[in-house]
Amino acid sequence: MASGSAAIGNGAESARQPVVTRFAPSPTGFLHIGGARTALFNWLFARHHGGKALLRIEDTDRARSTEAAIDAILDGLDWLGLDYDDAPVFQSHRADRHAEVANKLLAAGHAYKCFATAEELEEMRAQQRANKQPMRYDGRWRDRDPSEAPEGAPFVVRLKTPTSGETVIEDAVQGSVKVKNVEIDDYILLRSDGTPTYMLAVVVDDHDMGVTHVIRGDDHLNNAFRQLPIYRAMQEIEGGWDLPVYAHIPLIHGADGAKLSKRHGAMGVDAYRDELGLLPEAVDNYLLRLGWGHGDQEQFTREEAIAFFDLPAVGKSPSRFDFKKLANMNGLYMREADDERLANLAASRIAALEPAFDAERDHGLLAQAMPSLKARAKNLDELAEGSLFLFRKRPLPLDEKAQALLTEDSRQLLADISVQLKLCSDWTSEPLETSLKAMAEQRGLGLGKLAQPLRAALTGQATSPGIFDVLVLLGRDESLARIDAQADCVPAKDGAITNP
Ligand code: GLU
C-alpha cells in the first residue's frame, strides 16, 4: 500500500448517491440508550434524505452474542418506531465473503501472512513494555517471504497499512481529525482458523450494503482510521470502494458529567418501557434532543424530526443524560397521547395493582376518564395509580391524607352533600356543580370545603381529577354509595376511622 499523506474526503462523491445508513449493534447486551440514539440518528438521517436505513446485527463474537440480545434489540427498535428498509443483515452469515476480500488483499500485496507465534508476540510486547514503546505489532512478517515459515505453520492475515504520513478524516460531526499512519498497526484481517475479524467484517459489510454514511459513537473514531486502508486498497484493486462519510457522535454522559452508568440510565430501552412506563415518542424526542438541536424547539413530531434532522446540527461535546428531563418530557407526551391507546397501555399495570379491574369490561370507563387522568400523570405507572379509585370496590381503602380529611364534621357535611346530590336527576358535570355551589353558598363555605371530604369519600385520596369529573365517571349510584359509606362512618375508640 502506498504510504504518504492521505486526506480522506468528506464523501462529496457519495453525496451524489442515494443516502444509505446502517445501525450495526453487537448483540452482546441490551439496546442501551446510547445505541438507541445512534439508531435514531441513522434512521432520521436516511429518512431526511429519502434514502435507505439498514440494520446489521454484528454477531461475529459468537461466544458473547445471544439470541435474547438480538430479540431485545429488534424489539427495542420496533418500540421506538424505527423500521428498516431490508431484512437485517447478520454479520456472522457473511464470513465467506469477508475471507474472500481478505484473500483479494493478500493476492494484491495489500495484506500478508504473519506466522508469528503467540509466544513470539508475547515476547515482542514484553520488550515494548520494557522500552516504554507503544504496544503494537511490529510488522515482522510484512516483508518476509512466507516460504521462510516452517511447513504447515499456522498464520494470520494482516493488513499492510501505511507506515508514514498521516490520514485525515473530515468527519461530519468531529470536523477534521488527523492520525499519524505510524500509529495504525498491521492488524489482523483473518485469524489463523480463517475467520474474519470485526474490523474487516465492518468494512466489507458497509461496502456490500452500499452504506454511504457511517453514523456511530465516537468511541469508534479510532476504528475509522484503521478501516480506511481497506477501502483504499480495495479501491485500487477493483474500484467501486468509495469511502463512506463518517459522522462520529459524542457519547452520552450522566447528568453529573461522568460516564453513563446504570444509575444514569444506561439500561436497556425495554426498561424505559417496562420499568419506567415511558412512551416511545417521548424517549425518541428526548434522544433526539440529546446532542442535536433545532433552534430552541423542545418537542418534535416524527414528521418534523425527519424534516429538520441533519448532521451539521449534531453537537461535538458529550451530552448529558438527565432522567428528570426525560420524565418531564414524558409527561408532555402523555397529555397529547390518544386516550384509547393510553387505556390499552395502562391496562396491565392497573390489573397488577387492582384485582377488581377487568381490562375488557372497564376499558370504556378508563378511556372516558383518560383526559383527566393523563393530565396528572408523568408515566404509565402514575397513570395506573391515578385510575385505581375508578375500579376499587367498597369499602374503599383510605390513604392517610383522606383519613385526615374525614373528620367528624366533614362526615356530617358528607351526609348533607348526599341529601343534596340525591336531588340531582341530571348526573352530569354542570348541574352537579350548580347544585354543590348553591349548597356551599348557602352555608357560607368555599366550594373546596365541600370538595375535599367529598374527594376523600369518592376516591380514598386527597388528590384526584376534578371532583365533578369524578362524580360523573363513577356515576350516580356508585358516587352516592361511596359518600354514604363515609357519611355513616363512626370514629373508632382509638380515633382511627373505620370503614363500614
Ligand atoms: N457493532 C459496533 C457496536 O455495537 C458498531 C460498529 C459500527 O458502527 O461500525 O459498537
Short mmCIF file of C-alpha atoms and ligand atoms in Angstrom, two decimals:
data_model
loop_
_atom_site.label_atom_id
_atom_site.label_comp_id
_atom_site.label_asym_id
_atom_site.label_seq_id
_atom_site.Cartn_x
_atom_site.Cartn_y
_atom_site.Cartn_z
CA MET A 1 0.00 0.00 0.00
CA ALA A 2 1.26 3.46 -0.85
CA SER A 3 2.29 5.46 2.14
CA GLY A 4 2.27 9.23 2.44
CA SER A 5 -0.30 11.81 3.37
CA ALA A 6 -3.83 10.81 2.60
CA ALA A 7 -6.59 13.34 3.04
CA ILE A 8 -9.83 11.44 3.16
CA GLY A 9 -12.63 13.45 1.62
CA ASN A 10 -15.85 14.09 3.43
CA GLY A 11 -17.67 11.97 0.92
CA ALA A 12 -18.58 14.61 -1.63
CA GLU A 13 -18.60 11.79 -4.16
CA SER A 14 -21.12 9.93 -2.03
CA ALA A 15 -23.42 12.91 -1.96
CA ARG A 16 -24.42 12.05 -5.49
CA GLN A 17 -25.58 8.58 -4.45
CA PRO A 18 -28.76 7.99 -2.55
CA VAL A 19 -28.06 8.01 1.16
CA VAL A 20 -27.75 4.62 2.84
CA THR A 21 -27.21 4.41 6.59
CA ARG A 22 -26.92 1.45 8.86
CA PHE A 23 -27.28 0.75 12.54
CA ALA A 24 -24.86 -2.00 13.47
CA PRO A 25 -25.36 -3.19 17.06
CA SER A 26 -23.37 -6.03 18.58
CA PRO A 27 -25.90 -8.30 20.29
CA THR A 28 -23.87 -8.84 23.42
CA GLY A 29 -26.28 -7.00 25.69
CA PHE A 30 -29.41 -4.90 25.68
CA LEU A 31 -30.15 -1.99 23.36
CA HIS A 32 -28.92 0.75 25.65
CA ILE A 33 -29.79 4.40 25.42
CA GLY A 34 -26.63 5.36 23.51
CA GLY A 35 -27.27 2.67 20.92
CA ALA A 36 -30.88 3.75 20.63
CA ARG A 37 -29.78 7.31 19.91
CA THR A 38 -27.31 6.12 17.28
CA ALA A 39 -30.13 4.08 15.71
CA LEU A 40 -32.44 7.10 15.76
CA PHE A 41 -29.87 9.45 14.20
CA ASN A 42 -29.11 6.97 11.43
CA TRP A 43 -32.78 6.40 10.77
CA LEU A 44 -33.68 10.09 10.73
CA PHE A 45 -30.74 10.95 8.51
CA ALA A 46 -31.79 8.32 5.96
CA ARG A 47 -35.42 9.41 6.05
CA HIS A 48 -34.46 13.08 5.83
CA HIS A 49 -32.52 12.40 2.64
CA GLY A 50 -35.08 10.00 1.20
CA GLY A 51 -32.51 7.21 1.44
CA LYS A 52 -32.39 3.78 2.99
CA ALA A 53 -32.00 2.83 6.65
CA LEU A 54 -30.44 -0.59 7.10
CA LEU A 55 -29.83 -2.79 10.11
CA ARG A 56 -26.88 -5.09 10.61
CA ILE A 57 -26.50 -7.39 13.56
CA GLU A 58 -22.79 -7.68 14.32
CA ASP A 59 -22.87 -11.14 15.81
CA THR A 60 -19.37 -12.28 14.91
CA ASP A 61 -18.45 -12.67 18.56
CA ARG A 62 -20.31 -15.97 18.78
CA ALA A 63 -19.43 -16.52 22.40
CA ARG A 64 -20.90 -13.22 23.58
CA SER A 65 -23.77 -12.78 21.12
CA THR A 66 -27.10 -14.17 22.26
CA GLU A 67 -30.49 -14.75 20.69
CA ALA A 68 -32.07 -12.96 23.63
CA ALA A 69 -29.98 -9.85 22.96
CA ILE A 70 -30.88 -9.94 19.26
CA ASP A 71 -34.58 -10.17 20.17
CA ALA A 72 -34.24 -7.34 22.70
CA ILE A 73 -32.57 -5.11 20.10
CA LEU A 74 -35.20 -5.85 17.43
CA ASP A 75 -37.97 -5.35 19.97
CA GLY A 76 -36.46 -2.09 21.23
CA LEU A 77 -36.06 -0.67 17.72
CA ASP A 78 -39.61 -1.66 16.91
CA TRP A 79 -40.86 0.02 20.08
CA LEU A 80 -39.03 3.23 19.15
CA GLY A 81 -40.77 3.13 15.77
CA LEU A 82 -37.59 2.60 13.76
CA ASP A 83 -38.26 0.41 10.76
CA TYR A 84 -35.70 -0.82 8.26
CA ASP A 85 -35.73 -0.99 4.51
CA ASP A 86 -34.35 -4.50 4.18
CA ALA A 87 -34.23 -7.56 6.39
CA PRO A 88 -31.43 -7.32 8.96
CA VAL A 89 -28.02 -8.50 7.77
CA PHE A 90 -26.37 -10.96 10.13
CA GLN A 91 -22.65 -10.43 10.01
CA SER A 92 -21.89 -13.99 11.06
CA HIS A 93 -23.54 -15.31 7.88
CA ARG A 94 -21.08 -13.43 5.73
CA ALA A 95 -17.78 -14.90 6.90
CA ASP A 96 -17.02 -16.41 3.45
CA ARG A 97 -17.38 -13.04 1.79
CA HIS A 98 -15.14 -11.40 4.40
CA ALA A 99 -12.49 -14.05 3.78
CA GLU A 100 -12.82 -13.53 0.03
CA VAL A 101 -11.96 -9.85 0.42
CA ALA A 102 -9.05 -10.67 2.72
CA ASN A 103 -7.72 -13.06 0.11
CA LYS A 104 -8.01 -10.40 -2.60
CA LEU A 105 -5.99 -8.05 -0.40
CA LEU A 106 -3.47 -10.82 0.14
CA ALA A 107 -3.19 -11.64 -3.55
CA ALA A 108 -2.68 -7.97 -4.45
CA GLY A 109 0.01 -7.46 -1.83
CA HIS A 110 -2.09 -5.23 0.44
CA ALA A 111 -2.08 -7.87 3.10
CA TYR A 112 0.38 -10.54 4.18
CA LYS A 113 0.62 -13.75 6.08
CA CYS A 114 2.06 -13.47 9.54
CA PHE A 115 3.45 -16.65 11.08
CA ALA A 116 4.47 -15.13 14.40
CA THR A 117 3.65 -17.48 17.26
CA ALA A 118 1.79 -16.43 20.37
CA GLU A 119 4.98 -16.74 22.42
CA GLU A 120 6.91 -14.62 19.97
CA LEU A 121 4.27 -11.89 20.11
CA GLU A 122 4.19 -12.02 23.88
CA GLU A 123 7.93 -11.53 23.94
CA MET A 124 7.60 -8.61 21.49
CA ARG A 125 5.02 -6.97 23.76
CA ALA A 126 7.11 -7.54 26.86
CA GLN A 127 10.01 -5.81 25.20
CA GLN A 128 7.83 -2.90 24.08
CA ARG A 129 6.55 -2.60 27.61
CA ALA A 130 10.07 -2.60 28.99
CA ASN A 131 11.18 0.04 26.47
CA LYS A 132 8.03 2.08 27.16
CA GLN A 133 7.15 1.84 23.50
CA PRO A 134 3.56 1.77 22.24
CA MET A 135 2.38 -1.81 22.14
CA ARG A 136 1.62 -2.75 18.60
CA TYR A 137 2.56 -5.42 16.11
CA ASP A 138 5.96 -4.53 14.72
CA GLY A 139 5.43 -5.75 11.16
CA ARG A 140 7.97 -8.58 11.48
CA TRP A 141 6.36 -10.61 8.65
CA ARG A 142 5.48 -7.62 6.49
CA ASP A 143 8.41 -8.05 4.15
CA ARG A 144 9.30 -11.66 4.76
CA ASP A 145 8.61 -14.42 2.30
CA PRO A 146 6.07 -16.97 3.56
CA SER A 147 8.47 -19.70 2.45
CA GLU A 148 10.58 -18.75 5.45
CA ALA A 149 7.90 -20.15 7.71
CA PRO A 150 8.01 -23.79 8.80
CA GLU A 151 6.00 -26.12 6.61
CA GLY A 152 2.27 -26.02 7.51
CA ALA A 153 2.73 -23.41 10.24
CA PRO A 154 -0.45 -21.59 11.18
CA PHE A 155 -0.70 -17.95 10.10
CA VAL A 156 -2.97 -14.94 10.34
CA VAL A 157 -3.56 -12.45 7.52
CA ARG A 158 -2.58 -8.89 8.38
CA LEU A 159 -3.35 -5.66 6.55
CA LYS A 160 -0.38 -3.76 5.19
CA THR A 161 -1.11 -0.28 6.49
CA PRO A 162 0.80 2.86 5.51
CA THR A 163 3.87 3.43 7.63
CA SER A 164 4.46 7.13 7.13
CA GLY A 165 2.49 10.30 6.59
CA GLU A 166 -0.88 10.86 8.15
CA THR A 167 -4.51 10.17 7.48
CA VAL A 168 -7.09 12.91 7.79
CA ILE A 169 -10.77 12.25 8.15
CA GLU A 170 -13.23 15.04 7.50
CA ASP A 171 -15.79 13.81 9.99
CA ALA A 172 -19.27 15.25 9.55
CA VAL A 173 -19.52 15.83 13.30
CA GLN A 174 -15.96 15.97 14.63
CA GLY A 175 -14.56 18.03 11.77
CA SER A 176 -11.05 17.40 10.53
CA VAL A 177 -9.33 14.63 12.52
CA LYS A 178 -5.75 13.55 11.89
CA VAL A 179 -3.81 10.45 12.83
CA LYS A 180 -0.18 9.62 12.06
CA ASN A 181 -0.10 6.49 9.95
CA VAL A 182 2.67 5.03 12.05
CA GLU A 183 0.11 4.71 14.83
CA ILE A 184 -2.01 2.35 12.77
CA ASP A 185 -0.71 -1.19 13.19
CA ASP A 186 -0.84 -4.01 10.67
CA TYR A 187 -3.83 -5.54 12.34
CA ILE A 188 -5.32 -8.96 11.70
CA LEU A 189 -7.93 -9.46 8.98
CA LEU A 190 -8.20 -13.25 9.16
CA ARG A 191 -7.42 -15.30 12.22
CA SER A 192 -5.41 -18.50 11.98
CA ASP A 193 -8.64 -20.52 11.75
CA GLY A 194 -9.63 -18.42 8.71
CA THR A 195 -12.37 -16.47 10.49
CA PRO A 196 -12.61 -12.74 9.77
CA THR A 197 -12.03 -10.09 12.40
CA TYR A 198 -14.54 -7.45 13.28
CA MET A 199 -12.51 -4.68 11.64
CA LEU A 200 -12.56 -6.44 8.26
CA ALA A 201 -16.20 -7.53 8.53
CA VAL A 202 -17.44 -3.97 9.18
CA VAL A 203 -15.76 -2.57 6.08
CA VAL A 204 -16.81 -5.39 3.77
CA ASP A 205 -20.39 -5.27 5.02
CA ASP A 206 -20.62 -1.48 4.80
CA HIS A 207 -19.34 -1.66 1.23
CA ASP A 208 -21.59 -4.53 0.16
CA MET A 209 -24.63 -2.88 1.75
CA GLY A 210 -23.89 0.32 -0.15
CA VAL A 211 -23.54 2.33 3.05
CA THR A 212 -22.79 5.98 2.25
CA HIS A 213 -22.85 7.40 5.79
CA VAL A 214 -21.43 5.74 8.87
CA ILE A 215 -23.02 7.43 11.88
CA ARG A 216 -21.88 5.90 15.16
CA GLY A 217 -20.49 6.65 18.60
CA ASP A 218 -17.18 8.48 18.73
CA ASP A 219 -15.66 5.52 20.55
CA HIS A 220 -15.33 4.14 17.00
CA LEU A 221 -13.38 7.09 15.63
CA ASN A 222 -10.06 5.25 16.01
CA ASN A 223 -11.52 2.33 14.14
CA ALA A 224 -12.29 4.58 11.19
CA PHE A 225 -8.59 5.24 10.76
CA ARG A 226 -7.92 1.53 10.78
CA GLN A 227 -10.79 0.75 8.44
CA LEU A 228 -9.89 3.33 5.80
CA PRO A 229 -6.83 1.49 4.43
CA ILE A 230 -9.08 -1.44 3.48
CA TYR A 231 -11.26 0.85 1.36
CA ARG A 232 -8.25 2.43 -0.25
CA ALA A 233 -6.66 -0.92 -1.06
CA MET A 234 -9.87 -2.41 -2.42
CA GLN A 235 -10.48 0.75 -4.44
CA GLU A 236 -7.09 0.21 -6.00
CA ILE A 237 -7.72 -3.48 -6.62
CA GLU A 238 -11.19 -3.41 -8.10
CA GLY A 239 -12.63 0.13 -7.88
CA GLY A 240 -16.08 0.96 -6.54
CA TRP A 241 -14.96 1.12 -2.91
CA ASP A 242 -15.86 4.73 -2.23
CA LEU A 243 -15.29 5.90 1.29
CA PRO A 244 -18.38 6.49 3.35
CA VAL A 245 -18.95 9.82 5.07
CA TYR A 246 -18.10 9.38 8.72
CA ALA A 247 -20.08 11.02 11.48
CA HIS A 248 -18.88 10.11 14.96
CA ILE A 249 -21.32 11.32 17.56
CA PRO A 250 -20.17 12.15 21.09
CA LEU A 251 -21.06 9.72 23.81
CA ILE A 252 -23.78 10.31 26.36
CA HIS A 253 -22.71 11.15 29.89
CA GLY A 254 -24.69 11.19 33.11
CA ALA A 255 -26.23 14.41 34.40
CA ASP A 256 -23.13 14.81 36.60
CA GLY A 257 -20.83 14.67 33.59
CA ALA A 258 -19.45 11.23 34.46
CA LYS A 259 -19.52 8.31 32.06
CA LEU A 260 -23.01 6.88 31.77
CA SER A 261 -23.69 4.09 34.24
CA LYS A 262 -26.83 2.19 35.09
CA ARG A 263 -27.57 4.77 37.76
CA HIS A 264 -27.62 7.35 34.98
CA GLY A 265 -29.92 5.44 32.71
CA ALA A 266 -27.55 3.13 30.87
CA MET A 267 -30.10 0.37 30.81
CA GLY A 268 -31.99 -1.31 28.02
CA VAL A 269 -34.74 0.62 26.29
CA ASP A 270 -37.06 -2.19 27.37
CA ALA A 271 -36.59 -0.90 30.92
CA TYR A 272 -37.68 2.56 29.83
CA ARG A 273 -40.87 0.97 28.60
CA ASP A 274 -41.46 -1.69 31.26
CA GLU A 275 -39.92 -0.30 34.43
CA LEU A 276 -40.35 3.43 33.89
CA GLY A 277 -43.59 3.28 31.91
CA LEU A 278 -42.47 5.80 29.32
CA LEU A 279 -43.93 6.40 25.88
CA PRO A 280 -41.68 5.68 22.90
CA GLU A 281 -42.33 9.05 21.28
CA ALA A 282 -41.12 10.78 24.45
CA VAL A 283 -37.96 8.65 24.57
CA ASP A 284 -37.37 9.30 20.87
CA ASN A 285 -37.80 13.01 21.33
CA TYR A 286 -35.54 13.07 24.36
CA LEU A 287 -32.85 11.12 22.47
CA LEU A 288 -33.21 13.42 19.50
CA ARG A 289 -32.55 16.44 21.69
CA LEU A 290 -29.56 14.73 23.26
CA GLY A 291 -26.80 16.13 21.11
CA TRP A 292 -28.91 17.66 18.37
CA GLY A 293 -30.95 20.82 18.28
CA HIS A 294 -33.12 22.93 16.05
CA GLY A 295 -33.32 26.42 17.45
CA ASP A 296 -34.85 26.18 20.89
CA GLN A 297 -37.67 23.86 19.87
CA GLU A 298 -38.07 21.13 22.50
CA GLN A 299 -40.71 18.84 21.05
CA PHE A 300 -40.79 17.44 17.56
CA THR A 301 -43.31 15.30 15.80
CA ARG A 302 -41.84 12.44 13.81
CA GLU A 303 -42.50 14.40 10.62
CA GLU A 304 -40.71 17.46 11.98
CA ALA A 305 -37.76 15.36 13.15
CA ILE A 306 -37.41 13.89 9.66
CA ALA A 307 -37.74 17.30 8.05
CA PHE A 308 -35.20 19.02 10.30
CA PHE A 309 -32.63 16.38 11.23
CA ASP A 310 -29.22 16.72 9.66
CA LEU A 311 -25.64 16.18 10.73
CA PRO A 312 -24.37 19.79 10.90
CA ALA A 313 -26.59 20.44 13.92
CA VAL A 314 -25.19 17.48 15.89
CA GLY A 315 -23.06 18.82 18.73
CA LYS A 316 -19.40 17.98 19.25
CA SER A 317 -19.37 17.71 23.01
CA PRO A 318 -20.84 14.86 25.07
CA SER A 319 -24.44 15.34 26.01
CA ARG A 320 -25.80 14.78 29.49
CA PHE A 321 -28.49 12.30 30.20
CA ASP A 322 -30.98 13.74 32.62
CA PHE A 323 -33.68 11.42 33.96
CA LYS A 324 -35.75 14.28 35.30
CA LYS A 325 -35.89 15.96 31.93
CA LEU A 326 -36.91 12.69 30.32
CA ALA A 327 -39.63 12.18 32.93
CA ASN A 328 -40.97 15.68 32.35
CA MET A 329 -40.87 15.23 28.63
CA ASN A 330 -42.85 12.03 29.01
CA GLY A 331 -45.49 13.95 30.93
CA LEU A 332 -45.88 16.32 27.99
CA TYR A 333 -46.31 13.42 25.58
CA MET A 334 -48.78 11.67 27.89
CA ARG A 335 -51.03 14.69 27.64
CA GLU A 336 -51.00 14.53 23.87
CA ALA A 337 -51.39 10.77 23.57
CA ASP A 338 -54.57 9.18 22.33
CA ASP A 339 -56.98 8.16 25.12
CA GLU A 340 -57.78 4.68 23.79
CA ARG A 341 -54.10 3.93 23.31
CA LEU A 342 -53.24 5.06 26.83
CA ALA A 343 -56.08 2.96 28.21
CA ASN A 344 -54.61 -0.09 26.46
CA LEU A 345 -51.08 0.69 27.61
CA ALA A 346 -52.10 1.21 31.23
CA ALA A 347 -54.36 -1.85 31.47
CA SER A 348 -51.76 -4.43 32.55
CA ARG A 349 -50.35 -2.05 35.16
CA ILE A 350 -53.80 -1.40 36.59
CA ALA A 351 -54.56 -5.13 36.65
CA ALA A 352 -51.35 -5.73 38.58
CA LEU A 353 -52.45 -3.21 41.25
CA GLU A 354 -56.17 -3.80 41.46
CA PRO A 355 -57.75 -7.26 41.18
CA ALA A 356 -61.21 -5.74 40.73
CA PHE A 357 -60.11 -4.24 37.41
CA ASP A 358 -61.32 -6.14 34.36
CA ALA A 359 -59.47 -4.86 31.29
CA GLU A 360 -62.22 -5.72 28.88
CA ARG A 361 -65.21 -4.62 30.92
CA ASP A 362 -63.57 -1.47 32.25
CA HIS A 363 -61.87 -0.30 29.07
CA GLY A 364 -64.64 2.16 28.19
CA LEU A 365 -64.63 3.78 31.61
CA LEU A 366 -60.85 4.01 31.61
CA ALA A 367 -60.77 5.64 28.18
CA GLN A 368 -63.54 8.03 29.24
CA ALA A 369 -61.55 9.01 32.33
CA MET A 370 -58.32 9.39 30.37
CA PRO A 371 -58.48 13.12 29.58
CA SER A 372 -58.48 13.94 33.30
CA LEU A 373 -56.17 11.07 34.34
CA LYS A 374 -53.42 11.71 31.79
CA ALA A 375 -53.16 15.38 32.68
CA ARG A 376 -51.99 14.29 36.14
CA ALA A 377 -49.53 11.53 35.23
CA LYS A 378 -45.94 11.64 34.02
CA ASN A 379 -45.73 7.96 33.18
CA LEU A 380 -47.88 4.85 32.81
CA ASP A 381 -47.38 3.82 36.44
CA GLU A 382 -48.66 7.14 37.72
CA LEU A 383 -51.49 6.87 35.24
CA ALA A 384 -52.40 3.41 36.53
CA GLU A 385 -52.24 4.50 40.15
CA GLY A 386 -54.32 7.57 39.44
CA SER A 387 -57.04 5.45 37.89
CA LEU A 388 -57.43 2.90 40.70
CA PHE A 389 -60.21 4.76 42.51
CA LEU A 390 -62.44 4.10 39.50
CA PHE A 391 -62.28 0.33 39.91
CA ARG A 392 -61.88 -0.23 43.63
CA LYS A 393 -64.70 -1.98 45.42
CA ARG A 394 -66.34 -0.65 48.54
CA PRO A 395 -65.27 -0.34 51.31
CA LEU A 396 -62.72 1.92 49.68
CA PRO A 397 -59.30 1.98 51.31
CA LEU A 398 -58.49 5.49 52.57
CA ASP A 399 -54.97 6.82 52.38
CA GLU A 400 -53.61 8.85 55.28
CA LYS A 401 -54.48 12.23 53.85
CA ALA A 402 -58.01 11.11 53.02
CA GLN A 403 -58.40 9.83 56.57
CA ALA A 404 -57.30 13.18 57.91
CA LEU A 405 -59.90 14.92 55.78
CA LEU A 406 -62.73 12.77 57.07
CA THR A 407 -63.24 14.38 60.45
CA GLU A 408 -66.46 14.09 62.37
CA ASP A 409 -67.58 17.47 60.99
CA SER A 410 -66.81 16.65 57.44
CA ARG A 411 -68.63 13.31 57.75
CA GLN A 412 -71.66 15.29 58.86
CA LEU A 413 -71.14 17.53 55.86
CA LEU A 414 -70.98 14.44 53.65
CA ALA A 415 -74.36 13.35 54.93
CA ASP A 416 -75.78 16.72 53.86
CA ILE A 417 -73.97 16.57 50.49
CA SER A 418 -75.53 13.19 49.95
CA VAL A 419 -79.01 14.60 50.54
CA GLN A 420 -78.26 17.50 48.19
CA LEU A 421 -76.86 15.31 45.41
CA LYS A 422 -79.73 12.85 45.63
CA LEU A 423 -81.92 15.70 44.40
CA CYS A 424 -79.87 15.87 41.19
CA SER A 425 -81.72 14.00 38.50
CA ASP A 426 -79.27 15.01 35.77
CA TRP A 427 -75.96 13.45 36.79
CA THR A 428 -73.70 15.49 34.53
CA SER A 429 -70.97 17.93 35.36
CA GLU A 430 -72.85 21.21 35.07
CA PRO A 431 -75.95 20.53 37.18
CA LEU A 432 -73.79 18.77 39.78
CA GLU A 433 -71.58 21.82 40.01
CA THR A 434 -74.54 24.19 40.22
CA SER A 435 -76.04 22.09 42.98
CA LEU A 436 -72.90 21.91 45.13
CA LYS A 437 -72.06 25.56 44.58
CA ALA A 438 -75.54 26.52 45.77
CA MET A 439 -75.06 24.41 48.86
CA ALA A 440 -71.64 25.92 49.59
CA GLU A 441 -73.02 29.40 49.17
CA GLN A 442 -75.96 28.71 51.47
CA ARG A 443 -73.53 27.68 54.18
CA GLY A 444 -71.07 30.46 53.54
CA LEU A 445 -68.37 27.90 52.69
CA GLY A 446 -65.90 27.83 49.81
CA LEU A 447 -66.53 25.02 47.32
CA GLY A 448 -63.21 23.48 48.39
CA LYS A 449 -64.57 22.84 51.90
CA LEU A 450 -67.17 20.56 50.34
CA ALA A 451 -64.97 19.16 47.63
CA GLN A 452 -62.19 17.91 49.91
CA PRO A 453 -64.16 15.45 52.08
CA LEU A 454 -66.17 14.55 49.02
CA ARG A 455 -62.99 13.67 47.16
CA ALA A 456 -61.75 11.64 50.10
CA ALA A 457 -65.02 9.68 50.19
CA LEU A 458 -65.18 9.15 46.44
CA THR A 459 -61.56 8.25 45.75
CA GLY A 460 -59.98 7.36 49.10
CA GLN A 461 -57.35 10.01 48.34
CA ALA A 462 -56.80 13.71 48.83
CA THR A 463 -55.88 14.27 45.19
CA SER A 464 -57.77 13.19 42.11
CA PRO A 465 -59.14 14.57 38.88
CA GLY A 466 -61.68 17.39 39.21
CA ILE A 467 -64.45 16.46 41.62
CA PHE A 468 -67.25 16.83 39.09
CA ASP A 469 -65.38 14.61 36.64
CA VAL A 470 -65.05 12.05 39.41
CA LEU A 471 -68.77 12.17 40.19
CA VAL A 472 -69.65 11.71 36.54
CA LEU A 473 -67.13 8.92 35.94
CA LEU A 474 -68.29 6.94 38.96
CA GLY A 475 -71.95 7.52 38.12
CA ARG A 476 -74.85 8.31 40.40
CA ASP A 477 -75.25 5.03 42.26
CA GLU A 478 -71.59 4.37 42.96
CA SER A 479 -70.93 8.01 43.93
CA LEU A 480 -73.81 8.11 46.39
CA ALA A 481 -72.89 4.72 47.82
CA ARG A 482 -69.31 5.87 48.45
CA ILE A 483 -70.46 9.12 50.02
CA ASP A 484 -72.97 7.35 52.24
CA ALA A 485 -70.38 4.81 53.29
CA GLN A 486 -68.22 7.57 54.73
CA ALA A 487 -71.09 9.70 55.98
CA ASP A 488 -72.28 6.81 58.07
CA CYS A 489 -68.82 6.11 59.39
CA VAL A 490 -68.12 6.35 63.08
CA PRO A 491 -64.72 7.05 64.63
CA ALA A 492 -63.36 4.04 66.49
CA LYS A 493 -62.41 4.37 70.16
CA ASP A 494 -58.73 4.91 69.36
CA GLY A 495 -59.64 7.68 66.97
CA ALA A 496 -58.91 5.70 63.82
CA ILE A 497 -61.55 5.85 61.20
CA THR A 498 -63.07 2.54 60.24
CA ASN A 499 -64.91 1.95 57.08
CA PRO A 500 -68.15 0.00 57.33
N1 GLU B 1 -21.04 -3.14 16.41
C1 GLU B 1 -20.48 -1.92 16.88
C2 GLU B 1 -21.06 -1.57 18.24
O1 GLU B 1 -22.08 -2.10 18.61
C3 GLU B 1 -20.72 -0.76 15.95
C4 GLU B 1 -19.82 -0.79 14.77
C5 GLU B 1 -20.00 0.34 13.83
O2 GLU B 1 -20.96 1.08 13.93
O3 GLU B 1 -19.18 0.44 12.93
O4 GLU B 1 -20.49 -0.77 18.94
#
